[in-house]
Structures are given as C-alpha cells and as structure tokens.
Amino acid sequence: MTSGKTSKIAIKITGFGGQGIILAGQIIGEAAAIHDRKNSTFTQSYGPEARGGAACAEVIILDSRVGYPFVDAPDILVAMSQTAFDKYISSLKKGGTLIYETDMVKVHNLPENVRVSSISATALAEKLGNKIVANVVLLGFLTAVTGVITRDSALKVLETSVPARFVDLNRKAFEQGYNYPKSS
Amino acid sequence: MTSGKTSKIAIKITGFGGQGIILAGQIIGEAAAIHDRKNSTFTQSYGPEARGGAACAEVIILDSRVGYPFVDAPDILVAMSQTAFDKYISSLKKGGTLIYETDMVKVHNLPENVRVSSISATALAEKLGNKIVANVVLLGFLTAVTGVITRDSALKVLETSVPARFVDLNRKAFEQGYNYPKSS
C-alpha cells in the first residue's frame, strides 16, 4: 500500500475452486514473512461455500514491530517439539487438552485442569517405515482423543491430500494413532 | 471435545519445520467443513519463528449455526469470480483497493473512494499456454499495484512452490501480471 502509516494490511482473495486462490494467498504470506521480514498469517476459510466450490483466502501482513497475531487461546494444544511446548503451554485454556510427542517433549508448568495425552508418533511412524508420517499418526491420535473431527472425514481428506502411492502408508499411520491408548 | 456446549474449538498445532504440521492442520480444517458440515478456518502463521524453522498452524472449528469467522474488513479485495465480487464487495474498506478479473466480473455497488484495477488474467494465462497460471498472473499484478510484497520475494517463493518443470511458465505468468498497465 502507498500509506506509510498502515501497520496492518488485510488482503482477501476470492473466486471459485480451481483458480489457484489458496496458492496465491500462501505465496503472499510466505513472501512477506520469509523474504520481506514482516509477520504474516495466511487463513483459508472453509464453510458452506467451500462445499459449493468457492474459495477464499485471507492474508494479513503486519510490520515486524507489531505483535504476533494469534487470535485464540487454544482449547487443544498439540506440541511436537520442546520449543513449541515451552512457548505455547501457558496459552492453553484451563480445562483444555494437551497432546504431545512423548519422545520430543518434557512436560512442565501445566495450567490447571488440563487433560494430557501423549504418543510416540515419530517412533511409530519409523516402525511403519517412514518417520515423515509422524504427523498423520498424531492426527489419528488427536481425532480419537478429542473427537473434533470424525475418523471417516479425516481419512477421506487424507486420501486426497497425499500422493496416490503414499495413501496406504498414511492410512496405516492414521490408524496407529487412532487406536493408540488415550491416557498418558 | 466432550463438552456439548462448546460452539467454537480452537486447535493449535506446533513443532518444527518438516514435521508436517501445516498438512495436519489443513486436513483437520477440511475434514471438519467438507465432511463434518461445520465451518472452519485454517491459519498458518509466519514470523520470526518461521524463519527459524518452527511451524505453527491453527484451526478453528465452529458449529454450523455460528457465523463465518472473517476477522478483518479487507484493505485489498481480489475477486476472480462474479459470485465472490457480489458477496465481498460491500466489506471492502473505504479507500481500499479492488483488483478483479476483467472478463469474469462486472463491477457494481463500489464503496466510496475505492481504487480499482483489473486484469484479464485468464486470457493472458491462456496465451502463455495454460490457464492454470491465471492466479500467478494475478499475483504479479497485485504485487505491482499494491506493493504489499516485493517482486523479488514473490518470485523466490513462487519458484519453490511449484514443480520444477513449471517454474519457467510461472515466472513468465508473474511477469505478465507485474508489467500489465495498472489503471483500469
């Protein structure tokens, strides 16, 4: 923008599915942050529109002196690294749920009343043959522990989100996480 | 979540780069909306952390009776379809910038004081050999018109965001948009 005073710029990109709207938004967000040294968020919205084939992406670019634009204290925090745990654990809501990678995180300073579950997602993924699916092991575990999405929905999206030759591996990874004991 | 009263659930997924955190967040957002019939947003945050190799994704899932969680009136609205234009034009800030696809959108009901630029992104992309890069033509145009990101940054991200064999096509598409006359 030409205004030198604007410290926050919101950009909405809209159209129909297949026009590459999401990619355009992601590129703007990454370019602003990684190369132009600003903070940015990229948000993809899904709703009735998404089902009708419409697409909407939103990018917010902030001057680097402005704080990080996290909007919500999470009800569910997933920590796959110690650094992430240390940084975000204090933001977890009372009564919320913490899910962490058993072998990557040492838990401390838990807020009150937090429900805790952990899984050795990376080790389980390695046993399946590729630690790259640790995230999907964790996704299956999160689905079982929290019920925020259904198993069927997660599997449907997963199957269209990974290359065809990796669908079997990913499905197995999901099931490993889904069937893992829930209490830590 | 087990609470039946919660109409909004915020999930934060955190760790380091390469753990597939972004993909996990996207799958949750899509599964919730497209298959579980809820509204959801998926937000990817970039900041100093992103440059340090950390990753953070946030998903918000809303019961379908809750309104759509758009946070910001945009400073810049990009409309690549008539439906999108009709829906979002009233939300554009006074003094904001509208960018639209010349051949897809008929402009009406403009808010006050709006700066307007348009480009035949799809036709230009077709001339380059593939209308799939219409979004990148538009991205180049947006970069030139608004200056929200720099040309160099956009090109750097673009080059790592598309398969190697399409880099040339995408770079050409970006330049076509970047060099297009700015006034409508």
mmCIF file of C-alpha atoms in Angstrom:
data_model
loop_
_atom_site.group_PDB
_atom_site.id
_atom_site.type_symbol
_atom_site.label_atom_id
_atom_site.label_comp_id
_atom_site.label_asym_id
_atom_site.label_seq_id
_atom_site.Cartn_x
_atom_site.Cartn_y
_atom_site.Cartn_z
ATOM 1 C CA MET A 1 0.000 0.000 0.000
ATOM 2 C CA THR A 2 1.111 3.535 -0.519
ATOM 3 C CA SER A 3 0.180 4.653 3.007
ATOM 4 C CA GLY A 4 3.243 4.680 5.172
ATOM 5 C CA LYS A 5 1.117 4.700 8.314
ATOM 6 C CA THR A 6 -0.566 1.364 7.804
ATOM 7 C CA SER A 7 0.928 -1.211 10.145
ATOM 8 C CA LYS A 8 -1.525 -3.935 9.186
ATOM 9 C CA ILE A 9 -2.824 -4.847 5.761
ATOM 10 C CA ALA A 10 -5.575 -7.396 5.209
ATOM 11 C CA ILE A 11 -5.857 -8.951 1.766
ATOM 12 C CA LYS A 12 -8.782 -11.135 0.770
ATOM 13 C CA ILE A 13 -8.535 -13.282 -2.353
ATOM 14 C CA THR A 14 -11.749 -14.795 -3.598
ATOM 15 C CA GLY A 15 -13.078 -16.765 -6.518
ATOM 16 C CA PHE A 16 -14.049 -20.313 -7.346
ATOM 17 C CA GLY A 17 -12.241 -23.576 -6.743
ATOM 18 C CA GLY A 18 -9.519 -24.459 -9.214
ATOM 19 C CA GLN A 19 -8.378 -20.884 -9.758
ATOM 20 C CA GLY A 20 -5.369 -21.288 -7.503
ATOM 21 C CA ILE A 21 -6.582 -18.826 -4.907
ATOM 22 C CA ILE A 22 -5.154 -20.710 -1.971
ATOM 23 C CA LEU A 23 -1.699 -20.947 -3.550
ATOM 24 C CA ALA A 24 -1.710 -17.229 -4.330
ATOM 25 C CA GLY A 25 -2.524 -16.453 -0.695
ATOM 26 C CA GLN A 26 0.162 -18.774 0.606
ATOM 27 C CA ILE A 27 2.790 -17.215 -1.632
ATOM 28 C CA ILE A 28 1.906 -13.719 -0.446
ATOM 29 C CA GLY A 29 2.087 -14.785 3.212
ATOM 30 C CA GLU A 30 5.415 -16.531 2.775
ATOM 31 C CA ALA A 31 6.949 -13.793 0.656
ATOM 32 C CA ALA A 32 6.010 -11.127 3.190
ATOM 33 C CA ALA A 33 7.385 -13.027 6.172
ATOM 34 C CA ILE A 34 10.329 -15.002 4.973
ATOM 35 C CA HIS A 35 11.809 -12.589 2.471
ATOM 36 C CA ASP A 36 10.310 -9.199 3.319
ATOM 37 C CA ARG A 37 10.878 -9.764 7.082
ATOM 38 C CA LYS A 38 7.345 -8.966 8.200
ATOM 39 C CA ASN A 39 4.907 -11.048 10.202
ATOM 40 C CA SER A 40 2.016 -12.563 8.346
ATOM 41 C CA THR A 41 -0.799 -15.026 8.675
ATOM 42 C CA PHE A 42 -2.475 -16.921 5.899
ATOM 43 C CA THR A 43 -6.020 -18.088 6.548
ATOM 44 C CA GLN A 44 -8.018 -20.457 4.436
ATOM 45 C CA SER A 45 -11.725 -20.496 5.228
ATOM 46 C CA TYR A 46 -13.973 -23.445 4.697
ATOM 47 C CA GLY A 47 -17.718 -23.328 5.039
ATOM 48 C CA PRO A 48 -20.865 -23.827 3.010
ATOM 49 C CA GLU A 49 -19.024 -22.003 0.247
ATOM 50 C CA ALA A 50 -16.169 -24.464 0.208
ATOM 51 C CA ARG A 51 -18.671 -27.214 -0.428
ATOM 52 C CA GLY A 52 -20.146 -25.151 -3.280
ATOM 53 C CA GLY A 53 -16.800 -24.801 -4.995
ATOM 54 C CA ALA A 54 -15.977 -21.270 -3.879
ATOM 55 C CA ALA A 55 -12.598 -20.383 -2.467
ATOM 56 C CA CYS A 56 -11.463 -17.690 -0.081
ATOM 57 C CA ALA A 57 -8.041 -16.964 1.333
ATOM 58 C CA GLU A 58 -7.027 -14.129 3.594
ATOM 59 C CA VAL A 59 -3.555 -12.806 4.259
ATOM 60 C CA ILE A 60 -2.683 -10.334 6.964
ATOM 61 C CA ILE A 61 0.677 -8.625 6.832
ATOM 62 C CA LEU A 62 1.984 -6.844 9.891
ATOM 63 C CA ASP A 63 5.001 -4.644 10.351
ATOM 64 C CA SER A 64 7.588 -6.589 12.259
ATOM 65 C CA ARG A 65 7.301 -4.353 15.297
ATOM 66 C CA VAL A 66 3.676 -5.380 15.737
ATOM 67 C CA GLY A 67 2.956 -8.420 17.894
ATOM 68 C CA TYR A 68 2.173 -11.833 16.615
ATOM 69 C CA PRO A 69 -1.470 -12.005 15.580
ATOM 70 C CA PHE A 70 -2.601 -15.117 17.412
ATOM 71 C CA VAL A 71 -6.273 -14.698 17.999
ATOM 72 C CA ASP A 72 -7.354 -17.564 20.208
ATOM 73 C CA ALA A 73 -6.137 -19.249 23.328
ATOM 74 C CA PRO A 74 -6.307 -22.850 22.190
ATOM 75 C CA ASP A 75 -8.699 -25.432 23.612
ATOM 76 C CA ILE A 76 -6.374 -28.060 22.227
ATOM 77 C CA LEU A 77 -2.619 -27.666 22.005
ATOM 78 C CA VAL A 78 -0.514 -30.126 20.045
ATOM 79 C CA ALA A 79 3.211 -29.887 20.738
ATOM 80 C CA MET A 80 5.618 -31.837 18.594
ATOM 81 C CA SER A 81 8.765 -30.134 19.878
ATOM 82 C CA GLN A 82 10.100 -28.897 23.223
ATOM 83 C CA THR A 83 10.487 -25.358 21.900
ATOM 84 C CA ALA A 84 6.861 -25.291 20.828
ATOM 85 C CA PHE A 85 5.710 -26.715 24.144
ATOM 86 C CA ASP A 86 7.732 -24.195 26.152
ATOM 87 C CA LYS A 87 6.412 -21.330 24.095
ATOM 88 C CA TYR A 88 2.726 -22.158 23.957
ATOM 89 C CA ILE A 89 1.862 -24.178 27.051
ATOM 90 C CA SER A 90 0.947 -21.084 29.073
ATOM 91 C CA SER A 91 -1.630 -20.106 26.448
ATOM 92 C CA LEU A 92 -3.622 -23.335 26.751
ATOM 93 C CA LYS A 93 -7.097 -22.755 28.197
ATOM 94 C CA LYS A 94 -7.958 -24.067 31.651
ATOM 95 C CA GLY A 95 -9.710 -27.342 31.122
ATOM 96 C CA GLY A 96 -8.103 -27.693 27.724
ATOM 97 C CA THR A 97 -6.332 -30.645 26.179
ATOM 98 C CA LEU A 98 -2.607 -31.049 25.656
ATOM 99 C CA ILE A 99 -1.367 -33.619 23.193
ATOM 100 C CA TYR A 100 2.367 -34.044 22.827
ATOM 101 C CA GLU A 101 5.011 -36.177 21.228
ATOM 102 C CA THR A 102 6.242 -38.415 24.068
ATOM 103 C CA ASP A 103 9.851 -38.570 22.954
ATOM 104 C CA MET A 104 10.217 -34.933 21.946
ATOM 105 C CA VAL A 105 8.689 -33.065 24.888
ATOM 106 C CA LYS A 106 9.289 -32.926 28.631
ATOM 107 C CA VAL A 107 6.179 -31.553 30.273
ATOM 108 C CA HIS A 108 6.336 -28.830 32.958
ATOM 109 C CA ASN A 109 4.308 -25.833 34.158
ATOM 110 C CA LEU A 110 0.959 -27.293 33.131
ATOM 111 C CA PRO A 111 -2.019 -24.940 33.518
ATOM 112 C CA GLU A 112 -4.785 -26.086 35.875
ATOM 113 C CA ASN A 113 -7.133 -28.824 34.988
ATOM 114 C CA VAL A 114 -5.510 -29.778 31.746
ATOM 115 C CA ARG A 115 -6.186 -33.121 30.122
ATOM 116 C CA VAL A 116 -2.948 -34.639 28.881
ATOM 117 C CA SER A 117 -2.325 -37.352 26.303
ATOM 118 C CA SER A 118 0.890 -38.273 24.592
ATOM 119 C CA ILE A 119 2.013 -40.554 21.808
ATOM 120 C CA SER A 120 5.383 -41.686 20.434
ATOM 121 C CA ALA A 121 4.318 -40.566 16.984
ATOM 122 C CA THR A 122 7.783 -40.427 15.467
ATOM 123 C CA ALA A 123 8.820 -43.885 16.696
ATOM 124 C CA LEU A 124 5.542 -45.381 15.497
ATOM 125 C CA ALA A 125 5.985 -43.747 12.110
ATOM 126 C CA GLU A 126 9.524 -45.088 11.878
ATOM 127 C CA LYS A 127 8.216 -48.588 12.561
ATOM 128 C CA LEU A 128 5.813 -48.140 9.661
ATOM 129 C CA GLY A 129 8.820 -47.379 7.500
ATOM 130 C CA ASN A 130 8.894 -43.589 7.259
ATOM 131 C CA LYS A 131 9.045 -41.011 10.009
ATOM 132 C CA ILE A 132 7.536 -38.491 7.623
ATOM 133 C CA VAL A 133 4.095 -39.816 8.603
ATOM 134 C CA ALA A 134 4.555 -38.924 12.278
ATOM 135 C CA ASN A 135 2.142 -36.050 11.700
ATOM 136 C CA VAL A 136 -0.511 -38.448 10.450
ATOM 137 C CA VAL A 137 -0.015 -40.786 13.423
ATOM 138 C CA LEU A 138 -0.582 -37.735 15.554
ATOM 139 C CA LEU A 139 -3.615 -36.705 13.526
ATOM 140 C CA GLY A 140 -5.208 -40.108 14.131
ATOM 141 C CA PHE A 141 -4.448 -39.824 17.839
ATOM 142 C CA LEU A 142 -5.895 -36.307 18.032
ATOM 143 C CA THR A 143 -9.030 -37.489 16.255
ATOM 144 C CA ALA A 144 -9.536 -40.296 18.775
ATOM 145 C CA VAL A 145 -8.674 -38.251 21.871
ATOM 146 C CA THR A 146 -10.675 -35.119 21.079
ATOM 147 C CA GLY A 147 -13.376 -36.117 18.621
ATOM 148 C CA VAL A 148 -13.127 -32.698 16.925
ATOM 149 C CA ILE A 149 -13.343 -34.415 13.568
ATOM 150 C CA THR A 150 -14.633 -37.860 12.726
ATOM 151 C CA ARG A 151 -12.402 -40.731 11.708
ATOM 152 C CA ASP A 152 -14.193 -41.086 8.364
ATOM 153 C CA SER A 153 -13.836 -37.415 7.468
ATOM 154 C CA ALA A 154 -10.175 -37.363 8.356
ATOM 155 C CA LEU A 155 -9.480 -40.438 6.246
ATOM 156 C CA LYS A 156 -11.392 -39.046 3.266
ATOM 157 C CA VAL A 157 -9.389 -35.831 3.262
ATOM 158 C CA LEU A 158 -6.133 -37.626 3.939
ATOM 159 C CA GLU A 159 -6.620 -39.850 0.922
ATOM 160 C CA THR A 160 -6.925 -36.873 -1.398
ATOM 161 C CA SER A 161 -4.153 -34.878 0.278
ATOM 162 C CA VAL A 162 -1.215 -37.209 -0.287
ATOM 163 C CA PRO A 163 0.230 -38.699 -3.485
ATOM 164 C CA ALA A 164 -1.520 -41.944 -4.509
ATOM 165 C CA ARG A 165 1.484 -44.123 -3.770
ATOM 166 C CA PHE A 166 1.528 -42.938 -0.153
ATOM 167 C CA VAL A 167 -2.161 -43.436 0.611
ATOM 168 C CA ASP A 168 -1.696 -46.880 2.166
ATOM 169 C CA LEU A 169 1.167 -45.748 4.382
ATOM 170 C CA ASN A 170 -0.804 -42.726 5.523
ATOM 171 C CA ARG A 171 -3.933 -44.735 6.250
ATOM 172 C CA LYS A 172 -1.891 -47.147 8.388
ATOM 173 C CA ALA A 173 -0.255 -44.239 10.175
ATOM 174 C CA PHE A 174 -3.634 -42.699 10.929
ATOM 175 C CA GLU A 175 -4.994 -45.978 12.300
ATOM 176 C CA GLN A 176 -1.944 -46.449 14.518
ATOM 177 C CA GLY A 177 -2.583 -43.101 16.101
ATOM 178 C CA TYR A 178 -6.332 -43.600 16.266
ATOM 179 C CA ASN A 179 -6.010 -46.920 18.088
ATOM 180 C CA TYR A 180 -3.233 -45.852 20.467
ATOM 181 C CA PRO A 181 -4.058 -45.868 24.203
ATOM 182 C CA LYS A 182 -5.522 -42.463 25.039
ATOM 183 C CA SER A 183 -4.258 -41.762 28.563
ATOM 184 C CA SER A 184 -0.687 -40.766 29.193
ATOM 185 C CA MET B 1 -14.378 -32.195 22.630
ATOM 186 C CA THR B 2 -16.628 -33.831 25.109
ATOM 187 C CA SER B 3 -18.353 -30.577 26.117
ATOM 188 C CA GLY B 4 -21.639 -30.313 24.272
ATOM 189 C CA LYS B 5 -21.811 -26.582 24.989
ATOM 190 C CA THR B 6 -18.719 -25.575 23.088
ATOM 191 C CA SER B 7 -19.653 -23.937 19.804
ATOM 192 C CA LYS B 8 -16.121 -22.971 18.910
ATOM 193 C CA ILE B 9 -12.971 -25.019 19.275
ATOM 194 C CA ALA B 10 -9.508 -23.631 18.637
ATOM 195 C CA ILE B 11 -6.728 -26.110 17.941
ATOM 196 C CA LYS B 12 -3.090 -25.081 17.776
ATOM 197 C CA ILE B 13 -0.549 -27.447 16.264
ATOM 198 C CA THR B 14 3.072 -26.590 16.847
ATOM 199 C CA GLY B 15 6.517 -28.034 16.291
ATOM 200 C CA PHE B 16 9.412 -27.586 13.936
ATOM 201 C CA GLY B 17 9.548 -27.389 10.164
ATOM 202 C CA GLY B 18 9.422 -30.686 8.303
ATOM 203 C CA GLN B 19 7.104 -32.396 10.791
ATOM 204 C CA GLY B 20 4.063 -31.950 8.565
ATOM 205 C CA ILE B 21 2.294 -29.584 10.916
ATOM 206 C CA ILE B 22 0.758 -27.490 8.187
ATOM 207 C CA LEU B 23 -0.662 -30.534 6.403
ATOM 208 C CA ALA B 24 -2.149 -31.857 9.636
ATOM 209 C CA GLY B 25 -3.882 -28.526 10.225
ATOM 210 C CA GLN B 26 -5.222 -28.363 6.689
ATOM 211 C CA ILE B 27 -6.639 -31.863 6.936
ATOM 212 C CA ILE B 28 -8.448 -31.053 10.183
ATOM 213 C CA GLY B 29 -9.925 -27.872 8.687
ATOM 214 C CA GLU B 30 -11.088 -29.600 5.535
ATOM 215 C CA ALA B 31 -12.430 -32.670 7.311
ATOM 216 C CA ALA B 32 -14.470 -30.545 9.701
ATOM 217 C CA ALA B 33 -16.004 -28.390 6.986
ATOM 218 C CA ILE B 34 -16.385 -30.536 3.942
ATOM 219 C CA HIS B 35 -17.318 -33.828 5.540
ATOM 220 C CA ASP B 36 -18.468 -32.972 9.050
ATOM 221 C CA ARG B 37 -20.508 -29.976 7.795
ATOM 222 C CA LYS B 38 -19.094 -27.390 10.145
ATOM 223 C CA ASN B 39 -17.418 -24.094 9.405
ATOM 224 C CA SER B 40 -13.701 -23.920 9.891
ATOM 225 C CA THR B 41 -10.690 -21.772 9.270
ATOM 226 C CA PHE B 42 -7.128 -22.910 8.919
ATOM 227 C CA THR B 43 -4.446 -20.347 9.695
ATOM 228 C CA GLN B 44 -0.772 -20.690 9.018
ATOM 229 C CA SER B 45 1.382 -18.135 10.809
ATOM 230 C CA TYR B 46 4.700 -16.905 9.571
ATOM 231 C CA GLY B 47 7.009 -14.738 11.585
ATOM 232 C CA PRO B 48 10.459 -14.771 13.098
ATOM 233 C CA GLU B 49 9.689 -18.358 14.061
ATOM 234 C CA ALA B 50 9.025 -19.406 10.504
ATOM 235 C CA ARG B 51 12.474 -18.182 9.602
ATOM 236 C CA GLY B 52 13.917 -20.172 12.498
ATOM 237 C CA GLY B 53 12.399 -23.415 11.296
ATOM 238 C CA ALA B 54 9.422 -23.539 13.671
ATOM 239 C CA ALA B 55 5.930 -24.220 12.437
ATOM 240 C CA CYS B 56 2.527 -23.264 13.771
ATOM 241 C CA ALA B 57 -0.916 -23.934 12.401
ATOM 242 C CA GLU B 58 -4.230 -23.037 13.943
ATOM 243 C CA VAL B 59 -7.629 -24.483 13.151
ATOM 244 C CA ILE B 60 -10.901 -23.083 14.422
ATOM 245 C CA ILE B 61 -13.995 -25.214 14.124
ATOM 246 C CA LEU B 62 -17.400 -23.615 14.530
ATOM 247 C CA ASP B 63 -20.823 -25.172 14.756
ATOM 248 C CA SER B 64 -22.605 -24.508 11.510
ATOM 249 C CA ARG B 65 -25.110 -22.191 13.185
ATOM 250 C CA VAL B 66 -22.324 -19.820 14.142
ATOM 251 C CA GLY B 67 -21.426 -17.072 11.705
ATOM 252 C CA TYR B 68 -18.485 -17.164 9.403
ATOM 253 C CA PRO B 69 -15.352 -16.133 11.263
ATOM 254 C CA PHE B 70 -13.967 -13.479 8.964
ATOM 255 C CA VAL B 71 -11.963 -11.201 11.145
ATOM 256 C CA ASP B 72 -10.966 -8.274 9.009
ATOM 257 C CA ALA B 73 -12.575 -5.947 6.527
ATOM 258 C CA PRO B 74 -10.035 -6.186 3.731
ATOM 259 C CA ASP B 75 -7.834 -3.299 2.603
ATOM 260 C CA ILE B 76 -7.362 -5.179 -0.639
ATOM 261 C CA LEU B 77 -10.017 -7.359 -2.223
ATOM 262 C CA VAL B 78 -9.174 -9.639 -5.131
ATOM 263 C CA ALA B 79 -12.221 -11.004 -6.965
ATOM 264 C CA MET B 80 -11.738 -13.691 -9.570
ATOM 265 C CA SER B 81 -15.428 -14.532 -9.940
ATOM 266 C CA GLN B 82 -18.734 -12.630 -10.052
ATOM 267 C CA THR B 83 -20.101 -14.563 -7.084
ATOM 268 C CA ALA B 84 -17.096 -13.637 -4.991
ATOM 269 C CA PHE B 85 -17.330 -9.999 -6.047
ATOM 270 C CA ASP B 86 -21.048 -9.794 -5.256
ATOM 271 C CA LYS B 87 -20.503 -11.373 -1.864
ATOM 272 C CA TYR B 88 -17.490 -9.448 -0.622
ATOM 273 C CA ILE B 89 -17.503 -6.035 -2.299
ATOM 274 C CA SER B 90 -19.501 -4.409 0.498
ATOM 275 C CA SER B 91 -16.861 -5.477 3.028
ATOM 276 C CA LEU B 92 -14.011 -3.623 1.295
ATOM 277 C CA LYS B 93 -12.694 -0.736 3.380
ATOM 278 C CA LYS B 94 -13.257 2.841 2.241
ATOM 279 C CA GLY B 95 -10.114 3.880 0.475
ATOM 280 C CA GLY B 96 -9.257 0.254 -0.182
ATOM 281 C CA THR B 97 -8.155 -1.410 -3.382
ATOM 282 C CA LEU B 98 -10.240 -3.677 -5.583
ATOM 283 C CA ILE B 99 -8.477 -5.927 -8.059
ATOM 284 C CA TYR B 100 -10.613 -8.069 -10.311
ATOM 285 C CA GLU B 101 -10.509 -10.397 -13.265
ATOM 286 C CA THR B 102 -11.710 -8.219 -16.174
ATOM 287 C CA ASP B 103 -13.512 -10.976 -18.026
ATOM 288 C CA MET B 104 -15.090 -12.662 -15.020
ATOM 289 C CA VAL B 105 -16.525 -9.749 -13.045
ATOM 290 C CA LYS B 106 -18.974 -6.931 -13.766
ATOM 291 C CA VAL B 107 -18.385 -4.213 -11.217
ATOM 292 C CA HIS B 108 -21.295 -2.543 -9.376
ATOM 293 C CA ASN B 109 -22.045 -1.001 -5.955
ATOM 294 C CA LEU B 110 -18.489 0.100 -5.305
ATOM 295 C CA PRO B 111 -17.844 1.516 -1.832
ATOM 296 C CA GLU B 112 -16.619 5.121 -1.667
ATOM 297 C CA ASN B 113 -13.170 6.070 -2.654
ATOM 298 C CA VAL B 114 -12.086 2.675 -3.848
ATOM 299 C CA ARG B 115 -9.059 2.279 -6.076
ATOM 300 C CA VAL B 116 -9.861 -0.155 -8.869
ATOM 301 C CA SER B 117 -7.559 -2.154 -11.127
ATOM 302 C CA SER B 118 -8.409 -5.087 -13.347
ATOM 303 C CA ILE B 119 -6.557 -7.589 -15.473
ATOM 304 C CA SER B 120 -7.553 -10.266 -17.981
ATOM 305 C CA ALA B 121 -5.583 -12.811 -16.016
ATOM 306 C CA THR B 122 -7.218 -15.886 -17.501
ATOM 307 C CA ALA B 123 -6.825 -14.766 -21.119
ATOM 308 C CA LEU B 124 -3.196 -13.818 -20.513
ATOM 309 C CA ALA B 125 -2.550 -17.187 -18.903
ATOM 310 C CA GLU B 126 -4.159 -18.948 -21.846
ATOM 311 C CA LYS B 127 -1.858 -17.076 -24.207
ATOM 312 C CA LEU B 128 1.096 -18.361 -22.187
ATOM 313 C CA GLY B 129 -0.212 -21.866 -22.809
ATOM 314 C CA ASN B 130 -2.060 -22.790 -19.616
ATOM 315 C CA LYS B 131 -4.923 -21.006 -17.906
ATOM 316 C CA ILE B 132 -3.923 -22.695 -14.656
ATOM 317 C CA VAL B 133 -1.407 -19.880 -14.111
ATOM 318 C CA ALA B 134 -4.106 -17.182 -14.117
ATOM 319 C CA ASN B 135 -3.596 -16.947 -10.361
ATOM 320 C CA VAL B 136 0.086 -16.211 -10.832
ATOM 321 C CA VAL B 137 -0.638 -13.550 -13.473
ATOM 322 C CA LEU B 138 -2.915 -12.017 -10.896
ATOM 323 C CA LEU B 139 -0.307 -12.353 -8.174
ATOM 324 C CA GLY B 140 2.181 -10.411 -10.305
ATOM 325 C CA PHE B 141 -0.433 -7.756 -10.952
ATOM 326 C CA LEU B 142 -1.304 -7.471 -7.263
ATOM 327 C CA THR B 143 2.362 -7.142 -6.401
ATOM 328 C CA ALA B 144 2.809 -4.259 -8.832
ATOM 329 C CA VAL B 145 -0.442 -2.470 -7.987
ATOM 330 C CA THR B 146 -0.257 -2.669 -4.196
ATOM 331 C CA GLY B 147 3.392 -3.168 -3.294
ATOM 332 C CA VAL B 148 2.386 -5.342 -0.320
ATOM 333 C CA ILE B 149 5.158 -7.745 -1.187
ATOM 334 C CA THR B 150 8.234 -7.182 -3.299
ATOM 335 C CA ARG B 151 8.704 -8.662 -6.748
ATOM 336 C CA ASP B 152 11.866 -10.476 -5.667
ATOM 337 C CA SER B 153 10.242 -12.070 -2.637
ATOM 338 C CA ALA B 154 7.233 -13.224 -4.611
ATOM 339 C CA LEU B 155 9.427 -14.800 -7.270
ATOM 340 C CA LYS B 156 11.601 -16.561 -4.701
ATOM 341 C CA VAL B 157 8.606 -18.180 -3.027
ATOM 342 C CA LEU B 158 6.935 -18.954 -6.333
ATOM 343 C CA GLU B 159 9.983 -20.826 -7.533
ATOM 344 C CA THR B 160 9.899 -23.169 -4.555
ATOM 345 C CA SER B 161 6.116 -23.546 -4.560
ATOM 346 C CA VAL B 162 5.574 -25.104 -7.966
ATOM 347 C CA PRO B 163 7.041 -28.252 -9.536
ATOM 348 C CA ALA B 164 10.403 -27.612 -11.227
ATOM 349 C CA ARG B 165 9.080 -28.158 -14.726
ATOM 350 C CA PHE B 166 6.538 -25.355 -14.250
ATOM 351 C CA VAL B 167 8.898 -22.731 -12.843
ATOM 352 C CA ASP B 168 9.512 -21.044 -16.204
ATOM 353 C CA LEU B 169 5.821 -20.853 -17.036
ATOM 354 C CA ASN B 170 5.040 -19.433 -13.622
ATOM 355 C CA ARG B 171 7.786 -16.859 -13.773
ATOM 356 C CA LYS B 172 6.509 -15.680 -17.167
ATOM 357 C CA ALA B 173 2.970 -15.530 -15.807
ATOM 358 C CA PHE B 174 4.109 -13.444 -12.856
ATOM 359 C CA GLU B 175 5.981 -11.010 -15.094
ATOM 360 C CA GLN B 176 2.967 -10.620 -17.408
ATOM 361 C CA GLY B 177 0.871 -9.567 -14.458
ATOM 362 C CA TYR B 178 3.603 -7.433 -12.948
ATOM 363 C CA ASN B 179 4.105 -5.465 -16.149
ATOM 364 C CA TYR B 180 0.423 -5.082 -17.014
ATOM 365 C CA PRO B 181 -0.959 -1.489 -17.118
ATOM 366 C CA LYS B 182 -2.114 -0.651 -13.605
ATOM 367 C CA SER B 183 -5.150 1.548 -14.164
ATOM 368 C CA SER B 184 -8.460 0.046 -15.228
#
